[in-house]
XYZ file of C-alpha atoms in Angstrom:
148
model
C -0.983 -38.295 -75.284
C 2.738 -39.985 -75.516
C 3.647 -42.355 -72.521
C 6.612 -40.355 -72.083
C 4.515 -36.685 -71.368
C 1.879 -38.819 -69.214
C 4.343 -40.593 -67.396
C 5.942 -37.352 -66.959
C 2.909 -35.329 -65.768
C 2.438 -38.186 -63.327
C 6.016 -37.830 -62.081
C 5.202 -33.742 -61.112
C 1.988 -34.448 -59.678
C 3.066 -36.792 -57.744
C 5.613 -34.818 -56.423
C 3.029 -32.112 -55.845
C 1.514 -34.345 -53.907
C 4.017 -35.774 -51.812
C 5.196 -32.299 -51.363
C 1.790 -31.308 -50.424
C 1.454 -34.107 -47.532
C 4.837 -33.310 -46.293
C 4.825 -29.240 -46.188
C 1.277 -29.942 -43.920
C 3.121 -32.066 -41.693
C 6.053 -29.662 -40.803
C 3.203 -27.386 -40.055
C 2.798 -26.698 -36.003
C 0.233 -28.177 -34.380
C -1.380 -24.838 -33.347
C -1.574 -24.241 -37.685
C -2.492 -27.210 -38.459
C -5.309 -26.608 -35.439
C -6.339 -23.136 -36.831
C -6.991 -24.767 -40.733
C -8.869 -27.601 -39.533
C -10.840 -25.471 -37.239
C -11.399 -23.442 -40.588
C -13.046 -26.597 -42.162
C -15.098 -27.039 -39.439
C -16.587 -23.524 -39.958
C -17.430 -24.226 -43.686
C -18.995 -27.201 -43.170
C -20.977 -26.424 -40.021
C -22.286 -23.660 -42.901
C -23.366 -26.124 -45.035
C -24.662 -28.733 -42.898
C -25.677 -26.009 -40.045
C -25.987 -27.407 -36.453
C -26.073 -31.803 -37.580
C -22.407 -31.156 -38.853
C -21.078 -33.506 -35.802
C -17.276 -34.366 -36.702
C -15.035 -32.756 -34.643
C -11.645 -31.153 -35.851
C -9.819 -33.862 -34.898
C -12.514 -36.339 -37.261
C -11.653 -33.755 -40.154
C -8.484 -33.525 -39.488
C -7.991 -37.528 -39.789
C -10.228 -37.779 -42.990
C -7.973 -35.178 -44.537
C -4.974 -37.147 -44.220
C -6.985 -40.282 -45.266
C -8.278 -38.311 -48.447
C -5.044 -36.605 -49.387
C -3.146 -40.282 -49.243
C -5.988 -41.534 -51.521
C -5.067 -39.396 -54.332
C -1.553 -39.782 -53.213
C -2.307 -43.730 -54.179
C -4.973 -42.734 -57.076
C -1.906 -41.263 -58.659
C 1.028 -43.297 -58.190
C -1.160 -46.138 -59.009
C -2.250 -43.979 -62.567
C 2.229 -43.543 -63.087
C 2.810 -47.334 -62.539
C -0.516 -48.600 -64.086
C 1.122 -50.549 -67.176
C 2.454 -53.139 -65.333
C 0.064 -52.132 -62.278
C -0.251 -55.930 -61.135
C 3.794 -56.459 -61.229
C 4.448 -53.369 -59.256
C 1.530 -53.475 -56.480
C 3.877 -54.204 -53.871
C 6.346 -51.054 -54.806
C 3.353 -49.528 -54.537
C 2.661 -50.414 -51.578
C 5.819 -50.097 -50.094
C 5.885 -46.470 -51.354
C 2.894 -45.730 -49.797
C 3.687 -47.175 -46.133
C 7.014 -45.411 -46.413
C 5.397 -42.078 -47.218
C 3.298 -42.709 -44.098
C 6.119 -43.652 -41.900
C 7.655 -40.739 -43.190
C 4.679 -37.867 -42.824
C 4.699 -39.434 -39.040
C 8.374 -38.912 -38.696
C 8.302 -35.385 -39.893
C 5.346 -34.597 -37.006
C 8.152 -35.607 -34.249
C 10.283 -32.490 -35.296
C 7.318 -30.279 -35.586
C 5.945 -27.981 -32.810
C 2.978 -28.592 -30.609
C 2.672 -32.170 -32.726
C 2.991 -36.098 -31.879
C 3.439 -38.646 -34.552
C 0.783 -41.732 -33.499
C 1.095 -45.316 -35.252
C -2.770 -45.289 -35.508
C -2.057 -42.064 -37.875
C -0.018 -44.518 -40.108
C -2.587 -46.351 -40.796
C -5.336 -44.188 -41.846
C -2.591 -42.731 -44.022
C -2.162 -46.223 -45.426
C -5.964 -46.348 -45.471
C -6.594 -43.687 -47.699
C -3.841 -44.533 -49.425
C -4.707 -48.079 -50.266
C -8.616 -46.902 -50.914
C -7.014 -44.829 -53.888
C -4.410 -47.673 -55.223
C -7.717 -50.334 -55.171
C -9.796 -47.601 -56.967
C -7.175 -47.688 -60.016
C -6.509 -51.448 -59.098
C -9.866 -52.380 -60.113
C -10.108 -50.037 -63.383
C -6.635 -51.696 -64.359
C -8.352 -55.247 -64.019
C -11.193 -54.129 -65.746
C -9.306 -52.813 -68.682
C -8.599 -55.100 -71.016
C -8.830 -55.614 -74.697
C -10.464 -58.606 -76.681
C -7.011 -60.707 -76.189
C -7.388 -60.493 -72.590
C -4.058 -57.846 -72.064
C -4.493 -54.488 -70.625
C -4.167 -51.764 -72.339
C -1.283 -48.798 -72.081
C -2.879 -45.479 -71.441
């Protein structure tokens, strides 16, 4: 596949994604409730009565998760020069938290919490290392990475 089509498949999904974390955050709190009470109900299927977490637990690890492939794939759009641009990374992926927490204060029946920043950043960071560590990995005989 060209750079120029992966780079710009990257670009949408990212988007997606971004759009994804934001358009659950302008959510109210009692919708936001009802679909995490929903996940509680599927996996207290599957794991019957030892299912423990409460909807607040899920709730968390779903933010956590979706800013991991937030970082998996911003990581996977800047992964050329990954090393050179781990701190834009980074900085994208703090401000995205800041922001998701922002966009709670304007949303009914929900709080924006600086502990929620970072288990965004969390997550977030879990999915940049992931590609981190395939991009240090990846090399070719000369010792320089490869372009996907």
């Amino acid at each position: 596949m060209k750079r120029s089509v992966r780079k710009t498949i990257l670009a949408l999904c990212t988007a997606i994604c971004l759009g994804f974390i934001w358009i659950n955050s302008v959510m109210p709190g009692s919708v936001s409730g009802e679909l995490s009470g929903y996940a509680e109900k599927i996996l207290k299927m599957f794991f019957g009565d030892r299912f423990l977490l409460s909807e607040a637990i899920i709730r968390k690890l779903a933010h956590c998760f979706e800013f991991a492939v937030f970082g998996t794939i911003l990581s996977l759009f800047f992964y050329e020069n990954l090393a050179a641009r781990l701190p834009l990374v980074g900085f994208f992926g703090l401000g995205t938290a800041v922001c998701d927490e922002t966009i709670q204060l304007f949303s009914n029946g929900r709080s924006a919490q600086i502990k929620d920043i970072w288990i965004d950043f969390i997550g977030f960071a879990a999915g940049t290392l992931l590609i981190f560590i395939f991009y240090v990995l990846d090399k070719d005989e000369k010792g320089k990475h490869r372009r996907l």
